CSV table of N, CA and C and ligand atoms in Angstrom, one decimal:
chain,number,residue,atom,x,y,z
A,1,MET,N,7.0,-23.3,-13.4
A,1,MET,CA,7.9,-24.5,-13.2
A,1,MET,C,8.8,-24.3,-12.0
A,2,ILE,N,9.4,-23.1,-11.9
A,2,ILE,CA,10.3,-22.9,-10.7
A,2,ILE,C,9.4,-22.9,-9.4
A,3,VAL,N,8.3,-22.3,-9.5
A,3,VAL,CA,7.4,-22.2,-8.3
A,3,VAL,C,7.0,-23.6,-7.9
A,4,GLU,N,6.6,-24.4,-8.9
A,4,GLU,CA,6.3,-25.8,-8.6
A,4,GLU,C,7.4,-26.6,-8.0
A,5,SER,N,8.6,-26.4,-8.6
A,5,SER,CA,9.8,-27.2,-8.1
A,5,SER,C,10.1,-26.8,-6.6
A,6,LEU,N,9.8,-25.6,-6.2
A,6,LEU,CA,10.0,-25.2,-4.9
A,6,LEU,C,8.9,-25.5,-3.9
A,7,GLY,N,7.8,-26.1,-4.5
A,7,GLY,CA,6.7,-26.5,-3.7
A,7,GLY,C,5.9,-25.3,-3.1
A,8,VAL,N,5.9,-24.1,-3.8
A,8,VAL,CA,5.2,-23.0,-3.2
A,8,VAL,C,4.1,-22.5,-4.2
A,9,GLU,N,3.4,-23.5,-4.8
A,9,GLU,CA,2.4,-23.2,-5.8
A,9,GLU,C,1.3,-22.2,-5.2
A,10,LYS,N,1.1,-22.3,-3.9
A,10,LYS,CA,0.0,-21.5,-3.3
A,10,LYS,C,0.3,-20.0,-3.4
A,11,TYR,N,1.5,-19.7,-3.7
A,11,TYR,CA,1.8,-18.2,-3.8
A,11,TYR,C,1.8,-17.8,-5.3
A,12,MET,N,1.4,-18.7,-6.2
A,12,MET,CA,1.5,-18.4,-7.6
A,12,MET,C,0.7,-17.2,-8.0
A,13,ASP,N,-0.6,-17.2,-7.6
A,13,ASP,CA,-1.5,-16.0,-7.9
A,13,ASP,C,-0.9,-14.7,-7.4
A,14,GLU,N,-0.5,-14.8,-6.1
A,14,GLU,CA,0.0,-13.6,-5.5
A,14,GLU,C,1.3,-13.1,-6.3
A,15,HIS,N,2.1,-14.0,-6.7
A,15,HIS,CA,3.3,-13.7,-7.5
A,15,HIS,C,2.9,-13.1,-8.8
A,16,MET,N,2.0,-13.7,-9.5
A,16,MET,CA,1.6,-13.2,-10.8
A,16,MET,C,1.0,-11.8,-10.7
A,17,ASN,N,0.2,-11.6,-9.7
A,17,ASN,CA,-0.4,-10.3,-9.5
A,17,ASN,C,0.5,-9.2,-9.1
A,18,SER,N,1.7,-9.6,-8.7
A,18,SER,CA,2.7,-8.5,-8.3
A,18,SER,C,3.8,-8.5,-9.3
A,19,THR,N,3.6,-9.0,-10.5
A,19,THR,CA,4.7,-9.1,-11.5
A,19,THR,C,4.3,-8.2,-12.7
A,20,ASN,N,5.3,-7.4,-13.1
A,20,ASN,CA,5.2,-6.6,-14.3
A,20,ASN,C,6.2,-7.1,-15.3
A,21,TYR,N,6.1,-6.6,-16.6
A,21,TYR,CA,7.1,-7.1,-17.6
A,21,TYR,C,7.6,-5.9,-18.4
A,22,ARG,N,8.8,-6.0,-18.7
A,22,ARG,CA,9.4,-4.9,-19.6
A,22,ARG,C,10.1,-5.6,-20.7
A,23,LEU,N,9.8,-5.1,-21.9
A,23,LEU,CA,10.5,-5.7,-23.1
A,23,LEU,C,11.4,-4.7,-23.7
A,24,ARG,N,12.7,-5.0,-23.9
A,24,ARG,CA,13.7,-4.1,-24.3
A,24,ARG,C,14.4,-4.6,-25.5
A,25,LEU,N,14.6,-3.8,-26.6
A,25,LEU,CA,15.4,-4.2,-27.7
A,25,LEU,C,16.7,-3.5,-27.6
A,26,MET,N,17.8,-4.3,-27.7
A,26,MET,CA,19.2,-3.7,-27.5
A,26,MET,C,20.0,-3.9,-28.8
A,27,LYS,N,20.8,-2.8,-29.1
A,27,LYS,CA,21.7,-2.9,-30.2
A,27,LYS,C,23.1,-2.7,-29.7
A,28,TYR,N,24.0,-3.5,-30.1
A,28,TYR,CA,25.4,-3.3,-29.7
A,28,TYR,C,26.2,-3.1,-31.0
A,29,LYS,N,26.8,-2.0,-31.1
A,29,LYS,CA,27.5,-1.7,-32.4
A,29,LYS,C,28.8,-2.5,-32.5
A,30,GLU,N,29.1,-2.8,-33.7
A,30,GLU,CA,30.3,-3.6,-34.0
A,30,GLU,C,31.5,-2.7,-33.6
A,31,PRO,N,32.6,-3.3,-33.1
A,31,PRO,CA,33.8,-2.5,-32.8
A,31,PRO,C,34.4,-1.9,-34.1
A,32,GLN,N,34.9,-0.7,-34.1
A,32,GLN,CA,35.4,-0.1,-35.3
A,32,GLN,C,36.9,-0.5,-35.5
A,33,SER,N,37.3,-1.5,-34.8
A,33,SER,CA,38.7,-2.0,-34.9
A,33,SER,C,38.7,-3.5,-34.7
A,34,ASP,N,39.9,-4.1,-34.7
A,34,ASP,CA,40.0,-5.5,-34.4
A,34,ASP,C,39.9,-5.9,-33.0
A,35,GLU,N,39.8,-4.9,-32.1
A,35,GLU,CA,39.8,-5.1,-30.7
A,35,GLU,C,38.5,-5.6,-30.2
A,36,THR,N,38.5,-6.2,-29.0
A,36,THR,CA,37.2,-6.6,-28.4
A,36,THR,C,36.8,-5.4,-27.5
A,37,LYS,N,35.5,-5.1,-27.7
A,37,LYS,CA,35.0,-3.9,-26.9
A,37,LYS,C,33.9,-4.4,-26.0
A,38,ILE,N,33.8,-3.7,-24.8
A,38,ILE,CA,32.7,-4.0,-23.9
A,38,ILE,C,31.4,-3.5,-24.4
A,39,GLY,N,30.4,-4.3,-24.6
A,39,GLY,CA,29.1,-3.9,-25.0
A,39,GLY,C,28.2,-3.5,-23.8
A,40,LEU,N,28.4,-4.4,-22.8
A,40,LEU,CA,27.6,-4.2,-21.6
A,40,LEU,C,28.4,-4.7,-20.4
A,41,HIS,N,28.6,-3.9,-19.4
A,41,HIS,CA,29.5,-4.2,-18.3
A,41,HIS,C,28.9,-5.4,-17.5
A,42,ALA,N,29.8,-6.1,-16.8
A,42,ALA,CA,29.3,-7.3,-16.0
A,42,ALA,C,28.4,-6.9,-14.9
A,43,HIS,N,27.3,-7.6,-14.8
A,43,HIS,CA,26.2,-7.3,-13.8
A,43,HIS,C,25.4,-8.5,-13.6
A,44,THR,N,24.6,-8.5,-12.5
A,44,THR,CA,23.5,-9.4,-12.4
A,44,THR,C,22.2,-8.6,-12.6
A,45,ASP,N,21.2,-9.3,-13.1
A,45,ASP,CA,19.9,-8.5,-13.3
A,45,ASP,C,19.2,-8.4,-12.0
A,46,LYS,N,18.6,-7.3,-11.8
A,46,LYS,CA,18.0,-7.0,-10.5
A,46,LYS,C,16.6,-7.6,-10.4
A,47,ASN,N,16.0,-7.9,-11.5
A,47,ASN,CA,14.6,-8.3,-11.6
A,47,ASN,C,14.4,-9.8,-11.2
A,48,ILE,N,13.3,-10.4,-11.6
A,48,ILE,CA,13.0,-11.8,-11.2
A,48,ILE,C,13.7,-12.8,-12.2
A,49,VAL,N,13.2,-12.7,-13.4
A,49,VAL,CA,13.7,-13.6,-14.5
A,49,VAL,C,13.9,-12.8,-15.8
A,50,THR,N,14.9,-13.1,-16.5
A,50,THR,CA,15.1,-12.4,-17.8
A,50,THR,C,15.1,-13.5,-18.9
A,51,ILE,N,14.4,-13.2,-20.0
A,51,ILE,CA,14.4,-14.1,-21.1
A,51,ILE,C,15.0,-13.4,-22.3
A,52,LEU,N,16.1,-13.9,-22.9
A,52,LEU,CA,16.8,-13.2,-23.9
A,52,LEU,C,16.7,-13.9,-25.2
A,53,TYR,N,16.6,-13.2,-26.3
A,53,TYR,CA,16.6,-13.7,-27.7
A,53,TYR,C,17.6,-12.8,-28.4
A,54,GLN,N,18.4,-13.4,-29.3
A,54,GLN,CA,19.4,-12.5,-30.0
A,54,GLN,C,19.6,-13.0,-31.4
A,55,ASN,N,20.2,-12.1,-32.2
A,55,ASN,CA,20.6,-12.5,-33.6
A,55,ASN,C,21.8,-13.4,-33.5
A,56,GLN,N,22.4,-13.7,-34.7
A,56,GLN,CA,23.4,-14.7,-34.8
A,56,GLN,C,24.8,-14.2,-34.3
A,57,VAL,N,24.9,-13.0,-33.9
A,57,VAL,CA,26.2,-12.4,-33.5
A,57,VAL,C,26.5,-12.7,-32.0
A,58,LYS,N,27.6,-13.4,-31.8
A,58,LYS,CA,28.0,-13.8,-30.4
A,58,LYS,C,28.3,-12.6,-29.6
A,59,GLY,N,28.4,-12.7,-28.3
A,59,GLY,CA,28.8,-11.6,-27.4
A,59,GLY,C,28.4,-11.8,-26.0
A,60,LEU,N,27.3,-12.5,-25.7
A,60,LEU,CA,26.9,-12.7,-24.3
A,60,LEU,C,27.8,-13.7,-23.6
A,61,GLU,N,28.3,-13.3,-22.5
A,61,GLU,CA,29.2,-14.2,-21.7
A,61,GLU,C,28.6,-14.3,-20.3
A,62,ILE,N,28.8,-15.5,-19.7
A,62,ILE,CA,28.3,-15.7,-18.3
A,62,ILE,C,29.5,-16.1,-17.5
A,63,LEU,N,29.5,-15.6,-16.2
A,63,LEU,CA,30.6,-16.0,-15.3
A,63,LEU,C,30.1,-17.2,-14.5
A,64,THR,N,31.0,-18.3,-14.7
A,64,THR,CA,30.6,-19.5,-13.9
A,64,THR,C,31.0,-19.3,-12.5
A,65,LYS,N,30.5,-20.3,-11.6
A,65,LYS,CA,30.8,-20.2,-10.2
A,65,LYS,C,32.3,-20.3,-9.9
A,66,ASP,N,33.1,-20.9,-10.8
A,66,ASP,CA,34.5,-21.0,-10.6
A,66,ASP,C,35.3,-19.9,-11.3
A,67,GLY,N,34.6,-18.8,-11.7
A,67,GLY,CA,35.2,-17.6,-12.1
A,67,GLY,C,35.7,-17.6,-13.6
A,68,GLN,N,35.1,-18.5,-14.4
A,68,GLN,CA,35.4,-18.5,-15.9
A,68,GLN,C,34.3,-17.8,-16.6
A,69,TRP,N,34.7,-16.9,-17.6
A,69,TRP,CA,33.7,-16.4,-18.5
A,69,TRP,C,33.4,-17.3,-19.6
A,70,ILE,N,32.2,-17.7,-19.9
A,70,ILE,CA,31.9,-18.6,-21.0
A,70,ILE,C,30.9,-18.0,-21.9
A,71,ASN,N,31.1,-18.3,-23.2
A,71,ASN,CA,30.3,-17.7,-24.3
A,71,ASN,C,28.9,-18.4,-24.3
A,72,VAL,N,27.9,-17.6,-24.5
A,72,VAL,CA,26.6,-18.2,-24.8
A,72,VAL,C,26.5,-18.2,-26.3
A,73,ASP,N,26.6,-19.4,-27.0
A,73,ASP,CA,26.5,-19.5,-28.4
A,73,ASP,C,25.1,-19.4,-28.9
A,74,PRO,N,24.8,-18.4,-29.7
A,74,PRO,CA,23.4,-18.2,-30.2
A,74,PRO,C,23.1,-19.3,-31.2
A,75,THR,N,22.1,-20.1,-30.9
A,75,THR,CA,21.5,-21.0,-31.9
A,75,THR,C,20.2,-20.5,-32.3
A,76,PRO,N,19.8,-20.7,-33.5
A,76,PRO,CA,18.4,-20.2,-33.9
A,76,PRO,C,17.4,-20.8,-33.1
A,77,ASP,N,16.3,-20.0,-32.8
A,77,ASP,CA,15.2,-20.5,-32.0
A,77,ASP,C,15.5,-20.9,-30.6
A,78,THR,N,16.6,-20.3,-30.0
A,78,THR,CA,16.9,-20.6,-28.7
A,78,THR,C,16.8,-19.3,-27.8
A,79,PHE,N,16.3,-19.5,-26.6
A,79,PHE,CA,16.2,-18.4,-25.7
A,79,PHE,C,17.2,-18.6,-24.5
A,80,THR,N,17.7,-17.6,-24.0
A,80,THR,CA,18.5,-17.7,-22.8
A,80,THR,C,17.7,-17.2,-21.6
A,81,VAL,N,17.6,-18.0,-20.6
A,81,VAL,CA,16.8,-17.6,-19.4
A,81,VAL,C,17.8,-17.4,-18.2
A,82,MET,N,17.7,-16.2,-17.6
A,82,MET,CA,18.6,-15.9,-16.5
A,82,MET,C,17.8,-15.5,-15.3
A,83,ILE,N,18.3,-16.1,-14.1
A,83,ILE,CA,17.7,-15.7,-12.8
A,83,ILE,C,18.2,-14.3,-12.4
A,84,GLY,N,17.3,-13.5,-11.9
A,84,GLY,CA,17.7,-12.2,-11.4
A,84,GLY,C,17.9,-12.2,-9.9
A,85,ASP,N,18.3,-11.1,-9.4
A,85,ASP,CA,18.6,-10.9,-7.9
A,85,ASP,C,17.3,-11.1,-7.1
A,86,SER,N,16.2,-10.7,-7.6
A,86,SER,CA,14.9,-10.8,-6.9
A,86,SER,C,14.6,-12.3,-6.6
A,87,LEU,N,14.7,-13.1,-7.7
A,87,LEU,CA,14.4,-14.5,-7.5
A,87,LEU,C,15.5,-15.2,-6.6
A,88,HIS,N,16.7,-14.8,-6.7
A,88,HIS,CA,17.8,-15.3,-5.9
A,88,HIS,C,17.4,-15.0,-4.4
A,89,ALA,N,16.9,-13.8,-4.1
A,89,ALA,CA,16.6,-13.5,-2.7
A,89,ALA,C,15.3,-14.3,-2.3
A,90,TRP,N,14.3,-14.3,-3.2
A,90,TRP,CA,13.0,-14.9,-3.0
A,90,TRP,C,13.2,-16.4,-2.6
A,91,THR,N,14.2,-17.1,-3.2
A,91,THR,CA,14.4,-18.5,-3.0
A,91,THR,C,15.6,-18.7,-2.0
A,92,ASN,N,15.8,-17.7,-1.2
A,92,ASN,CA,16.9,-17.8,-0.2
A,92,ASN,C,18.2,-18.3,-0.8
A,93,GLY,N,18.5,-17.9,-1.9
A,93,GLY,CA,19.8,-18.2,-2.6
A,93,GLY,C,19.9,-19.5,-3.3
A,94,ARG,N,18.7,-20.2,-3.3
A,94,ARG,CA,18.8,-21.5,-4.0
A,94,ARG,C,18.9,-21.4,-5.5
A,95,MET,N,18.4,-20.3,-6.1
A,95,MET,CA,18.5,-20.0,-7.5
A,95,MET,C,19.6,-19.0,-7.7
A,96,HIS,N,20.6,-19.3,-8.5
A,96,HIS,CA,21.7,-18.4,-8.7
A,96,HIS,C,21.5,-17.4,-9.8
A,97,ALA,N,21.8,-16.1,-9.4
A,97,ALA,CA,21.7,-15.0,-10.4
A,97,ALA,C,23.1,-14.8,-11.0
A,98,PRO,N,23.4,-15.2,-12.2
A,98,PRO,CA,24.7,-15.2,-12.7
A,98,PRO,C,25.2,-13.8,-13.2
A,99,PHE,N,26.4,-13.5,-12.9
A,99,PHE,CA,27.0,-12.3,-13.6
A,99,PHE,C,27.1,-12.6,-15.1
A,100,HIS,N,26.8,-11.5,-15.8
A,100,HIS,CA,26.9,-11.7,-17.3
A,100,HIS,C,27.3,-10.3,-17.9
A,101,ARG,N,27.8,-10.4,-19.1
A,101,ARG,CA,28.3,-9.2,-19.8
A,101,ARG,C,28.2,-9.4,-21.3
A,102,VAL,N,28.4,-8.3,-22.1
A,102,VAL,CA,28.4,-8.5,-23.5
A,102,VAL,C,29.7,-8.0,-24.0
A,103,MET,N,30.5,-8.8,-24.7
A,103,MET,CA,31.7,-8.4,-25.3
A,103,MET,C,31.6,-8.5,-26.8
A,104,MET,N,31.9,-7.3,-27.5
A,104,MET,CA,31.8,-7.3,-28.9
A,104,MET,C,33.1,-7.4,-29.7
A,105,ARG,N,33.0,-8.3,-30.7
A,105,ARG,CA,34.1,-8.6,-31.6
A,105,ARG,C,33.6,-8.6,-33.0
A,106,GLY,N,34.5,-8.5,-34.0
A,106,GLY,CA,34.0,-8.7,-35.4
A,106,GLY,C,33.4,-7.5,-36.0
A,107,ASN,N,32.7,-7.7,-37.1
A,107,ASN,CA,32.2,-6.5,-37.8
A,107,ASN,C,30.7,-6.5,-38.1
A,108,GLU,N,30.0,-7.1,-37.2
A,108,GLU,CA,28.5,-7.1,-37.3
A,108,GLU,C,27.9,-6.6,-36.0
A,109,ALA,N,26.8,-5.9,-36.1
A,109,ALA,CA,26.1,-5.4,-34.9
A,109,ALA,C,25.3,-6.6,-34.3
A,110,ARG,N,25.2,-6.5,-33.0
A,110,ARG,CA,24.4,-7.6,-32.3
A,110,ARG,C,23.1,-6.9,-31.8
A,111,TYR,N,22.1,-7.7,-32.0
A,111,TYR,CA,20.8,-7.2,-31.5
A,111,TYR,C,20.2,-8.3,-30.6
A,112,SER,N,19.6,-7.8,-29.5
A,112,SER,CA,19.0,-8.8,-28.6
A,112,SER,C,17.7,-8.2,-28.1
A,113,ILE,N,16.8,-9.1,-27.7
A,113,ILE,CA,15.5,-8.6,-27.1
A,113,ILE,C,15.4,-9.3,-25.8
A,114,GLY,N,15.2,-8.5,-24.8
A,114,GLY,CA,15.0,-9.0,-23.4
A,114,GLY,C,13.6,-8.8,-22.9
A,115,LEU,N,13.1,-9.9,-22.3
A,115,LEU,CA,11.8,-9.7,-21.6
A,115,LEU,C,12.2,-9.9,-20.1
A,116,PHE,N,11.9,-8.8,-19.3
A,116,PHE,CA,12.3,-8.8,-17.9
A,116,PHE,C,11.1,-8.8,-17.1
A,117,SER,N,10.9,-9.8,-16.2
A,117,SER,CA,9.8,-9.8,-15.3
A,117,SER,C,10.3,-9.1,-14.0
A,118,ILE,N,9.5,-8.2,-13.5
A,118,ILE,CA,9.9,-7.3,-12.5
A,118,ILE,C,8.8,-7.2,-11.4
A,119,GLU,N,9.2,-7.2,-10.1
A,119,GLU,CA,8.3,-7.0,-9.0
A,119,GLU,C,7.7,-5.6,-9.2
A,120,TYR,N,6.4,-5.4,-8.9
A,120,TYR,CA,5.8,-4.1,-9.1
A,120,TYR,C,6.6,-3.0,-8.3
A,121,LEU,N,7.2,-3.4,-7.1
A,121,LEU,CA,7.9,-2.4,-6.3
A,121,LEU,C,9.1,-1.9,-7.0
A,122,LEU,N,9.7,-2.7,-7.9
A,122,LEU,CA,10.9,-2.3,-8.5
A,122,LEU,C,10.7,-1.4,-9.8
A,123,VAL,N,9.4,-1.3,-10.2
A,123,VAL,CA,9.1,-0.6,-11.4
A,123,VAL,C,9.1,0.9,-11.1
A,124,ASP,N,9.9,1.7,-11.9
A,124,ASP,CA,9.9,3.1,-11.5
A,124,ASP,C,8.8,3.9,-12.2
B,1,AKG,O1,21.9,-8.3,-24.7
B,1,AKG,C1,22.1,-9.2,-24.0
B,1,AKG,O2,22.3,-10.4,-24.5
B,1,AKG,C2,22.2,-9.1,-22.5
B,1,AKG,C3,21.4,-7.9,-22.0
B,1,AKG,C4,21.4,-7.8,-20.5
B,1,AKG,O3,22.1,-8.5,-19.9
B,1,AKG,C5,20.6,-6.8,-19.8
B,1,AKG,O4,19.9,-6.0,-20.5
B,1,AKG,O5,20.5,-6.9,-18.6
B,2,FE2,FE1,21.6,-8.4,-17.9
């Protein structure tokens, strides 16, 4: 869809052939107090695109372009799709790679699954 919207379909095969995938399951422990704890520091993803799925426990926050952290509210059967630095560079900055973080509150653990598409050159 992104490749089509940019009018560069002719590079699709090349792109698919140079893309790898990594699936990661993440667990963020519930804070042992009433405080908010950092689950994952603010960062942009270095890869191409990240697709996230999570349980019902909130925590993912995205930094808007005007500097506000907003919560991503988990709704069942919803995926969060995020652009990474590679796609940001590949599109000459037309696609924005957002800073995001995980902040943990409450008394339930948060689980998420991320599917990260990665340029072959970035795979270690
Ligand atoms: O667990 C999440 O919702 C975010 C994970 C994440 O940002 C990452 O692994 O890069
Ligand atoms: Fe991330």
